[in-house]
mmCIF file of C-alpha atoms and ligand atoms in Angstrom:
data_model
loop_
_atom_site.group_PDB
_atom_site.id
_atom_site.type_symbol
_atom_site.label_atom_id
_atom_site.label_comp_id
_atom_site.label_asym_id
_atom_site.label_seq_id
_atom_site.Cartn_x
_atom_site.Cartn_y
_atom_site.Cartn_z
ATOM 1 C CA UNK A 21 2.548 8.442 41.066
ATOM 2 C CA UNK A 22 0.910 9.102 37.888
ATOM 3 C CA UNK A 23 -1.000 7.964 34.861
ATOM 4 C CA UNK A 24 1.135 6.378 32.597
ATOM 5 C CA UNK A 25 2.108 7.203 28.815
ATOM 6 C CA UNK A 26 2.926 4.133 26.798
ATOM 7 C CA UNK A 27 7.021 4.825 25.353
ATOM 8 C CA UNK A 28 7.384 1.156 24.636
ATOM 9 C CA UNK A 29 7.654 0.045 28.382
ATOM 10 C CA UNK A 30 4.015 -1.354 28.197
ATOM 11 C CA UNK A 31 1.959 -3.868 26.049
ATOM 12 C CA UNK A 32 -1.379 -3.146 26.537
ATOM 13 C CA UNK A 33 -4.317 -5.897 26.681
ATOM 14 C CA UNK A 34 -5.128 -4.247 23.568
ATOM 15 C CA UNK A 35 -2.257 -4.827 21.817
ATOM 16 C CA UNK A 36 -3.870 -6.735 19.225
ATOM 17 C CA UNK A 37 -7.076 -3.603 18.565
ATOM 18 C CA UNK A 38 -4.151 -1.388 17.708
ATOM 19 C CA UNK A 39 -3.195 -0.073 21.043
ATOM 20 C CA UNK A 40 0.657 0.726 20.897
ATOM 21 C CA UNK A 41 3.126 3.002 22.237
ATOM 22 C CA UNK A 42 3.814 6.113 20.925
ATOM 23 C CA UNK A 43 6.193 7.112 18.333
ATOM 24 C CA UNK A 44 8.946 9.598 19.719
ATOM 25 C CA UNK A 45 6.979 12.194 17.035
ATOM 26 C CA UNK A 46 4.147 12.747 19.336
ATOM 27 C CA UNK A 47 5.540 12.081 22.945
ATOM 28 C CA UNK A 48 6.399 15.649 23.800
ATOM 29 C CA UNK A 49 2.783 16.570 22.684
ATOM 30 C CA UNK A 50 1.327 13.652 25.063
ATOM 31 C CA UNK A 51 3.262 15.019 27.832
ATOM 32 C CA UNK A 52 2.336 17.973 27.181
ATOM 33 C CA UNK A 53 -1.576 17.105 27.303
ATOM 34 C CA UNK A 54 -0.611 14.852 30.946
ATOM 35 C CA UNK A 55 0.818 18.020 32.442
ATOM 36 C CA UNK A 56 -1.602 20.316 31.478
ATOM 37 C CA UNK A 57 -4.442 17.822 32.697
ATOM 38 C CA UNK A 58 -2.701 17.967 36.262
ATOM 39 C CA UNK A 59 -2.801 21.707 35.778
ATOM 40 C CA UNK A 60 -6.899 21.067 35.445
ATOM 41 C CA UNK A 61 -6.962 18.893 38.341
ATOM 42 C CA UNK A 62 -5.246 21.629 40.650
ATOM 43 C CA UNK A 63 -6.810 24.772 39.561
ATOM 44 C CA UNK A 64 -10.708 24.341 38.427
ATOM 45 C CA UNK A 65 -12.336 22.996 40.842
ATOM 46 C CA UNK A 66 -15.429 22.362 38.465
ATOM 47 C CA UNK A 67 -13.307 19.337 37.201
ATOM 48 C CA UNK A 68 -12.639 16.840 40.210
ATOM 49 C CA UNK A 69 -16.775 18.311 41.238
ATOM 50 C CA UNK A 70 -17.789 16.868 38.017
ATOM 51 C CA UNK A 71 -15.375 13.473 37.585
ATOM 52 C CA UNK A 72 -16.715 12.498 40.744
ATOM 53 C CA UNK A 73 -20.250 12.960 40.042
ATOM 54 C CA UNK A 74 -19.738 9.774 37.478
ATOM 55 C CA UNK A 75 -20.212 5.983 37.931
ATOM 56 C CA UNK A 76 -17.419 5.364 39.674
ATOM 57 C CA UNK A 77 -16.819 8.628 41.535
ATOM 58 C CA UNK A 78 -12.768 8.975 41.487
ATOM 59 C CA UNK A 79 -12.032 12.816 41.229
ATOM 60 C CA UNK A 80 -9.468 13.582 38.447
ATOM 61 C CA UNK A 81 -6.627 14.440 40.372
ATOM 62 C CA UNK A 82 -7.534 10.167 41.905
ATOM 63 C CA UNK A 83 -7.369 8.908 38.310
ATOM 64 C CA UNK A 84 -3.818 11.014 37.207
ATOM 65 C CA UNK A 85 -2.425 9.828 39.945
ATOM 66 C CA UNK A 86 -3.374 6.253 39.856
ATOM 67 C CA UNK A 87 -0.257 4.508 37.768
ATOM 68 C CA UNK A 88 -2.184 1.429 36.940
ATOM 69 C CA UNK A 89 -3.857 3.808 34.205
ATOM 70 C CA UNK A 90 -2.099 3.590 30.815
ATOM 71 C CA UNK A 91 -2.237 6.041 27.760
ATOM 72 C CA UNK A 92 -1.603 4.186 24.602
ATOM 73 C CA UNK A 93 -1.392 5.537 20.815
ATOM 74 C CA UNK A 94 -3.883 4.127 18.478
ATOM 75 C CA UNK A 95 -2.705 4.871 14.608
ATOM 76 C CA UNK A 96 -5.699 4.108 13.002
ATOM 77 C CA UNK A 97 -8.940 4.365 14.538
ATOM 78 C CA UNK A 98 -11.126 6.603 12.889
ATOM 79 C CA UNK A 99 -12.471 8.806 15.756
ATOM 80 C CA UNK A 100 -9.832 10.934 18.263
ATOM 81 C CA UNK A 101 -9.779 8.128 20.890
ATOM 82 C CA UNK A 102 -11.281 5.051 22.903
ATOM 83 C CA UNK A 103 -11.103 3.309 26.342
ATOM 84 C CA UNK A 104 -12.606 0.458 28.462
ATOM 85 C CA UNK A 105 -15.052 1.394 30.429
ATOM 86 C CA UNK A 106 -14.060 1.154 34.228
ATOM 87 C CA UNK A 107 -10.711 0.203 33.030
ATOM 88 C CA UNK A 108 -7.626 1.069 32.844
ATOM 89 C CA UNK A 109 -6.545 1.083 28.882
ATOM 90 C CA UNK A 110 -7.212 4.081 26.933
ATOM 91 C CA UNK A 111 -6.166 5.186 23.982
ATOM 92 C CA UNK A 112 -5.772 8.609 21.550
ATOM 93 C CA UNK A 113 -5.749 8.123 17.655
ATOM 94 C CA UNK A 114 -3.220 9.723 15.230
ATOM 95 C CA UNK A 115 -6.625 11.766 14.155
ATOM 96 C CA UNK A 116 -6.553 13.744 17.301
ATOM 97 C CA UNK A 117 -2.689 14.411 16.768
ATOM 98 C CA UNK A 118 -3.284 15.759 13.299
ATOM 99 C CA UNK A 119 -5.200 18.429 14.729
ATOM 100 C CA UNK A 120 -3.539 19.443 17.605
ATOM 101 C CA UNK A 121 -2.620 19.182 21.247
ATOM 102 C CA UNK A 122 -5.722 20.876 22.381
ATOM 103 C CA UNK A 123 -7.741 17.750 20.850
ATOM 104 C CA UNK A 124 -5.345 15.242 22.288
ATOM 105 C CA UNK A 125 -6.157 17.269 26.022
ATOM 106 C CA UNK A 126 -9.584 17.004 25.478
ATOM 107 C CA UNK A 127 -8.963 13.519 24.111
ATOM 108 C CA UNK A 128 -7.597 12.504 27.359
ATOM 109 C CA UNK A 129 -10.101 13.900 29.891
ATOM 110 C CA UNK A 130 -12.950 12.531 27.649
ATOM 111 C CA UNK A 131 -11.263 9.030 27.815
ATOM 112 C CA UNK A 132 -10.522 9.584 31.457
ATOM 113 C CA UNK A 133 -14.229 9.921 32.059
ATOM 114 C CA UNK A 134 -14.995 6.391 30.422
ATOM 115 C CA UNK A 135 -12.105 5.340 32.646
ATOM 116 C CA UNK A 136 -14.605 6.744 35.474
ATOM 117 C CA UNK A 137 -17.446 4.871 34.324
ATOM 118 C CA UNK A 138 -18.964 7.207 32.006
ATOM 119 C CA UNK A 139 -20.576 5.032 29.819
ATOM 120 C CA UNK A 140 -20.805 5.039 25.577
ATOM 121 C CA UNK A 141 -23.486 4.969 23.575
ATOM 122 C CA UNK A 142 -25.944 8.053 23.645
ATOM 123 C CA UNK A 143 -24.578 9.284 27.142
ATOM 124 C CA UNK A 144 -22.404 12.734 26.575
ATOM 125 C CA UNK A 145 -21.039 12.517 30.273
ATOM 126 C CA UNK A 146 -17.610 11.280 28.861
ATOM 127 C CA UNK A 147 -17.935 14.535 26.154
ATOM 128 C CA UNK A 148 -19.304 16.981 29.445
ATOM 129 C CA UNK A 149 -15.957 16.630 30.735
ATOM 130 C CA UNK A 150 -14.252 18.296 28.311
ATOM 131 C CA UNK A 151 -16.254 21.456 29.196
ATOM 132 C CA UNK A 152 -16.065 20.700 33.409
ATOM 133 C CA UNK A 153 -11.995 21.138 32.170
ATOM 134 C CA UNK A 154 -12.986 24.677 31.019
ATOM 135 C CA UNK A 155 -12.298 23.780 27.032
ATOM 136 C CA UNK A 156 -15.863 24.737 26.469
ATOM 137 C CA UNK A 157 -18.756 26.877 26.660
ATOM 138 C CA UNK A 158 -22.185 25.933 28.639
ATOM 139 C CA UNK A 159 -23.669 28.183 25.838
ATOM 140 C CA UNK A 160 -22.640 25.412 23.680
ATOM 141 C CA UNK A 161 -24.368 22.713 25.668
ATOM 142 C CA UNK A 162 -27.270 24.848 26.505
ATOM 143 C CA UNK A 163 -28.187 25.716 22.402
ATOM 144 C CA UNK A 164 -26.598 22.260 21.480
ATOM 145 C CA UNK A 165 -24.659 24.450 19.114
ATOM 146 C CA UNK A 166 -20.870 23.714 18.784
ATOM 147 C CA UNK A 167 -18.109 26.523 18.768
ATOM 148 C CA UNK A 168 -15.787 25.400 16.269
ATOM 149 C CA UNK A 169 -12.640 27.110 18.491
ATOM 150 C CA UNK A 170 -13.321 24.834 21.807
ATOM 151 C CA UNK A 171 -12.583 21.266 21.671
ATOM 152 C CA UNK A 172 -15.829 20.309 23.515
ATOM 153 C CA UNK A 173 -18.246 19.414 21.407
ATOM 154 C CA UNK A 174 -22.420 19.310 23.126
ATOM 155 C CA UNK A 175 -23.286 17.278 19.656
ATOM 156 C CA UNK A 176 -20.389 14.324 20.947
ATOM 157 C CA UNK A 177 -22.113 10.963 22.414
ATOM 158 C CA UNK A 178 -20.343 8.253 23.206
HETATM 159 ZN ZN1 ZN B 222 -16.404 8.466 24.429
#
């Protein structure tokens, strides 16, 4: 069982906020980032430690396995990607595709924190994942200062 990538077999409840399926363009690079996120889940510990630290406690190797969890495209939205809190829609934007699969990996475990619990606004829980993945530096959250060649970023909220 495993998280799900929207091919067209899906219509999300947020159909109508732009969340579709993915064109066949980026589908290799989604499972790509799905793979690699199981690779996480299976070889730094740090990451299921931290996921389950969050509101709703489900390690991440719990939440890519859990198939009610769906991965949709989103072609518009301005930032690299959204999800319901507690829920089990997310989505990653063209924007994060345009610069790269790395972004669209940290894209995913960011949302996958939301989908946790983590909650928006001025928390940066949902961002400290990316760097409990190992795509960061705690430098970079200790000085606040980002390194433009890791995809966490300490000055992310949200
Ligand atoms: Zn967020």
């Amino acid at each position: 069982m495993t998280i799900q990538i929207n091919i067209g077999d899906h219509t999300s409840s947020l159909q109508s906020e732009g969340y579709i399926a993915f064109p066949e363009r980026h589908r290799e690079t989604m499972r790509w980032a799905r793979r690699h996120a199981f690779w996480i889940a299976r070889n730094k510990p740090a990451a299921n430690v931290f996921y389950r630290s969050l509101p709703d406690g489900r390690s991440l190797s719990e939440l890519l396995a859990d198939r009610s969890i769906w991965i949709n495209y989103h072609p518009t939205m301005p930032h690299f990607g959204e999800a319901v809190i507690s829920g089990t829609e997310l989505a990653i934007s063209e924007r994060a595709f345009k610069i790269g699969r790395w972004t669209v990996l940290a894209t995913l475990v960011h949302e996958l924190a939301h989908i946790d619990g983590a909650p928006g606004g001025a928390d940066r829980r949902a961002e400290e994942a990316v760097l409990a993945c190992g795509m960061g530096y705690q430098s970079e959250r200790r000085t606040g200062r980002d390194d433009p060649f890791t995809p966490y970023n300490p000055g992310i909220s949200g």
